[in-house]
XYZ file of C-alpha atoms in Angstrom:
368
model
C 108.233 113.557 77.776
C 110.637 115.148 80.205
C 109.853 113.656 83.622
C 112.047 116.042 85.513
C 109.209 118.472 86.166
C 106.113 116.308 85.942
C 104.748 113.570 88.160
C 105.314 110.077 86.810
C 104.736 106.489 87.731
C 108.145 106.553 89.397
C 107.215 109.429 91.683
C 105.903 108.355 95.069
C 103.120 110.727 96.158
C 102.519 110.598 99.913
C 99.289 111.162 101.807
C 98.105 112.210 105.222
C 94.635 111.641 106.691
C 93.033 114.570 108.504
C 90.066 115.418 110.722
C 87.319 112.844 111.019
C 88.417 110.856 107.967
C 88.724 107.207 108.975
C 91.362 104.824 107.714
C 89.683 101.560 106.718
C 92.028 98.951 105.323
C 90.397 96.032 103.618
C 92.173 93.355 101.587
C 89.827 91.038 99.823
C 91.396 87.738 98.931
C 88.282 86.192 97.462
C 90.154 83.069 96.462
C 90.050 82.125 100.138
C 86.809 84.014 100.842
C 88.669 86.171 103.352
C 88.097 89.899 103.530
C 91.107 91.597 105.076
C 91.840 95.039 103.736
C 90.881 97.957 101.380
C 90.059 101.633 101.268
C 91.041 104.976 102.581
C 88.469 107.703 102.898
C 90.522 110.789 102.241
C 94.020 112.059 101.735
C 96.115 114.476 99.773
C 98.111 114.500 96.599
C 101.691 115.646 96.561
C 102.647 118.470 94.254
C 104.346 117.554 90.992
C 107.623 115.964 92.043
C 110.584 114.239 90.475
C 111.749 110.844 91.740
C 114.807 112.466 93.299
C 112.599 114.676 95.440
C 110.454 111.950 96.989
C 112.458 111.792 100.224
C 111.752 115.467 100.864
C 108.068 114.648 101.309
C 108.693 113.717 104.919
C 108.308 117.409 105.613
C 104.667 118.234 106.378
C 104.664 121.329 104.197
C 104.970 119.095 101.130
C 101.564 117.502 101.736
C 98.269 118.569 100.295
C 95.738 118.434 103.112
C 92.185 117.496 102.230
C 89.286 116.783 104.523
C 86.423 115.243 102.605
C 82.996 113.783 103.282
C 81.129 111.075 101.455
C 78.404 111.778 98.907
C 76.881 108.342 99.528
C 73.871 108.228 101.805
C 72.589 105.549 104.139
C 70.369 103.024 102.435
C 66.659 103.055 103.078
C 66.959 99.252 102.962
C 69.646 99.098 105.632
C 67.375 97.067 107.928
C 66.393 94.674 105.149
C 69.733 92.927 104.633
C 67.989 89.545 104.606
C 65.892 90.605 101.624
C 68.159 89.856 98.655
C 66.293 92.054 96.196
C 66.256 95.072 98.493
C 69.885 94.519 99.476
C 70.979 94.575 95.834
C 68.959 97.722 95.146
C 70.390 99.464 98.189
C 73.719 100.202 96.525
C 72.208 102.186 93.675
C 69.644 103.785 96.000
C 72.526 105.390 97.880
C 74.673 106.213 94.839
C 75.114 110.002 94.369
C 73.632 110.159 90.885
C 73.739 113.967 90.977
C 77.528 113.694 90.628
C 77.011 112.077 87.231
C 75.710 115.357 85.839
C 79.317 116.531 86.065
C 81.233 113.264 85.681
C 80.985 111.214 82.493
C 82.036 107.564 82.854
C 83.333 105.789 79.727
C 83.769 101.996 79.591
C 85.908 100.608 76.752
C 85.264 97.077 75.539
C 85.246 94.960 72.364
C 82.766 92.760 70.543
C 85.326 89.947 70.875
C 85.677 90.283 74.649
C 84.528 87.527 76.983
C 80.831 88.250 77.654
C 81.221 87.068 81.256
C 83.740 89.820 81.943
C 81.559 92.519 80.401
C 78.425 91.256 82.141
C 80.175 91.016 85.518
C 81.638 94.518 85.230
C 78.287 96.060 84.300
C 76.571 94.167 87.111
C 79.085 95.279 89.733
C 81.564 98.112 89.083
C 79.357 100.164 86.752
C 75.925 98.919 87.788
C 74.897 102.297 89.251
C 76.374 104.494 86.488
C 73.183 105.678 84.825
C 75.024 107.773 82.234
C 77.532 105.031 81.346
C 78.994 105.510 77.871
C 80.107 102.142 76.465
C 82.524 102.300 73.522
C 83.546 99.355 71.375
C 84.273 98.202 67.832
C 80.684 97.231 67.008
C 77.344 98.941 67.533
C 74.991 96.990 69.811
C 73.263 97.190 73.210
C 74.312 95.777 76.576
C 72.237 95.792 79.762
C 70.162 98.745 78.600
C 73.156 100.798 77.449
C 73.849 101.621 73.833
C 77.311 100.438 72.768
C 78.999 103.030 70.544
C 81.182 101.826 67.688
C 83.828 104.563 67.915
C 85.890 103.107 65.072
C 83.041 104.024 62.743
C 84.048 107.654 63.318
C 87.305 107.120 61.449
C 87.049 108.149 57.785
C 87.284 105.172 55.402
C 90.287 106.741 53.706
C 92.170 106.682 57.035
C 91.545 102.937 57.389
C 92.751 101.970 53.933
C 95.581 99.458 53.809
C 95.483 98.868 57.601
C 95.322 95.061 58.033
C 93.581 95.293 61.416
C 90.499 96.770 59.793
C 89.904 93.626 57.776
C 88.965 92.084 61.118
C 86.822 95.123 61.916
C 84.910 94.710 58.658
C 84.416 91.025 59.462
C 82.953 92.025 62.842
C 80.455 94.304 61.126
C 79.410 91.460 58.817
C 78.775 89.270 61.844
C 81.329 86.636 60.923
C 81.880 84.116 63.697
C 85.580 83.486 63.114
C 86.732 86.840 64.546
C 88.681 86.163 67.733
C 90.038 88.100 70.695
C 93.367 88.666 68.992
C 91.581 90.719 66.348
C 89.892 92.773 69.021
C 93.229 93.411 70.715
C 94.805 94.594 67.464
C 91.918 97.018 66.960
C 92.061 98.284 70.544
C 94.793 100.877 69.990
C 92.648 102.664 67.417
C 89.868 103.340 69.972
C 91.599 105.655 72.432
C 91.443 108.928 70.516
C 87.975 108.335 68.975
C 86.560 107.493 72.414
C 87.748 110.848 73.759
C 86.075 112.601 70.832
C 82.853 110.597 71.224
C 82.735 111.272 74.971
C 82.858 115.009 74.342
C 80.158 114.780 71.657
C 77.855 112.753 73.897
C 78.367 114.956 76.969
C 80.052 118.273 76.107
C 78.979 119.758 79.439
C 80.799 117.264 81.650
C 83.503 118.564 83.992
C 85.358 115.246 84.215
C 85.707 112.294 81.855
C 86.581 108.991 83.531
C 87.856 106.168 81.302
C 88.063 102.546 82.407
C 88.223 99.039 80.984
C 86.355 95.846 81.779
C 89.090 94.580 84.110
C 89.357 97.895 85.987
C 87.766 98.295 89.424
C 86.898 101.802 90.655
C 86.150 102.969 94.190
C 83.656 105.675 93.224
C 83.452 107.275 96.665
C 87.181 108.009 96.724
C 87.205 109.159 93.107
C 84.372 111.641 93.651
C 86.025 112.971 96.816
C 89.272 113.541 94.944
C 87.672 115.236 91.946
C 85.947 117.654 94.301
C 89.387 119.070 95.164
C 90.292 120.055 91.595
C 89.222 122.657 89.050
C 88.025 121.055 85.788
C 88.885 124.238 83.874
C 92.569 123.345 84.405
C 93.963 120.830 81.852
C 94.533 117.622 83.810
C 95.258 113.975 83.179
C 94.963 111.910 86.366
C 96.073 108.309 86.365
C 99.063 106.024 86.532
C 101.256 106.870 83.533
C 103.900 104.334 82.540
C 107.158 104.891 80.687
C 107.038 104.152 76.981
C 109.187 104.683 73.925
C 112.158 107.017 73.630
C 111.227 110.186 71.723
C 114.775 111.544 71.502
C 117.026 113.915 73.427
C 116.856 111.660 76.458
C 113.097 112.075 76.774
C 110.520 109.335 77.205
C 106.930 109.317 76.017
C 104.628 108.325 78.882
C 101.638 106.053 78.367
C 98.339 107.571 79.506
C 97.913 104.097 80.953
C 94.413 102.808 80.263
C 94.402 99.621 82.328
C 94.312 101.328 85.716
C 91.813 103.879 84.434
C 92.352 107.600 84.032
C 90.547 110.927 84.257
C 90.653 113.884 81.875
C 89.371 117.285 82.910
C 87.019 119.231 80.669
C 89.871 121.577 79.785
C 92.139 118.698 78.766
C 89.440 117.198 76.549
C 88.751 120.598 74.975
C 92.446 121.002 74.187
C 92.686 117.517 72.702
C 89.604 117.829 70.503
C 90.036 121.454 69.381
C 89.935 121.868 65.593
C 90.756 124.746 63.314
C 87.652 126.413 61.853
C 87.066 128.592 58.833
C 85.568 132.046 58.684
C 82.049 130.622 58.536
C 82.614 128.336 61.524
C 83.140 125.200 59.463
C 85.810 122.727 60.511
C 88.828 122.945 58.254
C 91.310 121.184 60.525
C 91.643 117.460 61.087
C 89.976 115.700 63.994
C 92.103 114.379 66.842
C 91.944 110.850 65.430
C 92.974 111.996 61.967
C 95.879 114.052 63.314
C 97.454 111.014 64.956
C 96.328 108.203 62.637
C 99.829 107.506 61.363
C 101.189 107.582 64.913
C 98.613 105.007 65.989
C 99.513 102.796 63.023
C 103.190 102.943 63.974
C 102.727 102.469 67.727
C 101.810 99.409 69.751
C 99.218 100.952 72.039
C 96.494 103.576 71.968
C 97.245 104.839 75.456
C 100.820 105.468 74.340
C 99.538 107.678 71.522
C 97.105 109.431 73.869
C 100.011 110.218 76.193
C 101.996 111.569 73.258
C 99.061 113.710 72.068
C 98.571 115.144 75.559
C 102.269 115.987 75.779
C 102.319 117.609 72.342
C 99.305 119.722 73.242
C 100.778 120.833 76.576
C 98.843 118.682 79.064
C 101.090 117.133 81.722
C 100.390 113.615 82.904
C 99.788 113.674 86.673
C 101.069 110.458 88.211
C 98.589 109.637 90.977
C 100.086 106.242 91.627
C 99.276 104.127 93.582
C 95.761 105.566 93.991
C 95.336 104.536 90.350
C 96.895 101.101 90.676
C 98.165 98.851 87.891
C 98.000 95.783 90.158
C 95.062 93.418 90.722
C 93.731 93.189 94.249
C 95.480 89.957 95.168
C 98.845 91.112 93.792
C 99.223 94.588 95.290
C 102.743 94.518 96.807
C 103.557 94.992 100.442
C 106.720 96.801 101.501
C 107.977 100.373 101.466
C 106.163 101.397 98.259
C 103.169 102.755 100.225
C 100.570 100.782 98.246
C 98.532 99.994 101.348
C 98.544 103.449 102.942
C 97.013 105.437 100.076
C 93.379 106.014 99.158
C 92.325 103.261 96.744
C 90.732 104.611 93.564
C 91.325 101.916 90.960
C 92.814 98.476 90.425
C 93.716 96.761 87.158
C 93.369 93.150 85.965
C 90.590 92.516 88.451
C 89.183 89.023 88.715
C 85.463 88.615 88.174
C 84.995 87.370 91.746
C 86.971 90.341 93.090
C 84.826 92.843 91.193
C 81.641 91.260 92.490
C 82.933 90.858 96.041
C 84.291 94.387 96.297
C 81.146 95.930 94.836
C 78.968 94.001 97.283
C 81.189 94.967 100.211
C 81.105 98.622 99.216
C 77.324 98.481 98.998
C 77.106 97.146 102.546
C 79.716 99.260 104.333
C 78.946 102.268 106.448
C 79.854 105.577 104.771
C 79.237 108.004 107.588
C 82.277 110.271 107.131
């Protein structure tokens, strides 16, 4: 992908806080049980820029200016902080569940993943997501949510002679010798089917938000940001990373899954569009079938998703560092602006960090 005209992970978008939006910096170093810094309430996204243009952003006219307000309400249990049960319920009592009628959240996992990580994520980061769509490589149920085996959507003929699917078949038979390495090898085949399944499950959603079990999301900031965009415009929002050379000096950009990403309704419609016959029957291949050989030849599913988006004309918007590839305790300090941007996501989150951050968010005052 030509990065000269699109935002990339190397572009440094700058932000400015306006109006009554408060800057709250909190760094949680839970290894020492010290809460120091995290979140920004509102900001703006720079227009698509090239790395060479980043210095020009010192000029105010280059800033988007947003003034936002929270959708989270005060808890009815705010005076019952000593009551553990009520305190835990308070977070979901205040969660703006009406937003979920327009925003579909998709959590990607594996049957071989550490159950502690999955359980912790679903008890903290995604505990209030009532419409959570969990996708995996085996059909089951977790914490009241159906787990969708999205690899089952691939036609058997497409899986023939792919060694990784021997492990998949062993998973379906319930064999106990299937390890995490098998799950990792299968992971790249999930990205395109999970986009298709998300659209089938919720075709009316405006935004599709994809995350993994080591991804932390600050939902308040995400919802505020999405409110500033039109879902009928084809958008990928995330932290794309440079991938393989695709010739002519161009690089294919990963639609990086670890830090989480968002696809607009229009982007998903473009990705999943299929040719139909005169009677309305599908005669064209599904998204997964179109790129099956590419997935087989590539290392990573998010690399193929980035390539598919590029081929279909959807630019990857680099909203780094709001979508951050770093874990909480490794976010760099310096002139890279990590700590003066609204925090939306963090990757490779420790279990204690996910729990601590979720609890802190549930207790903090969202009045602006």
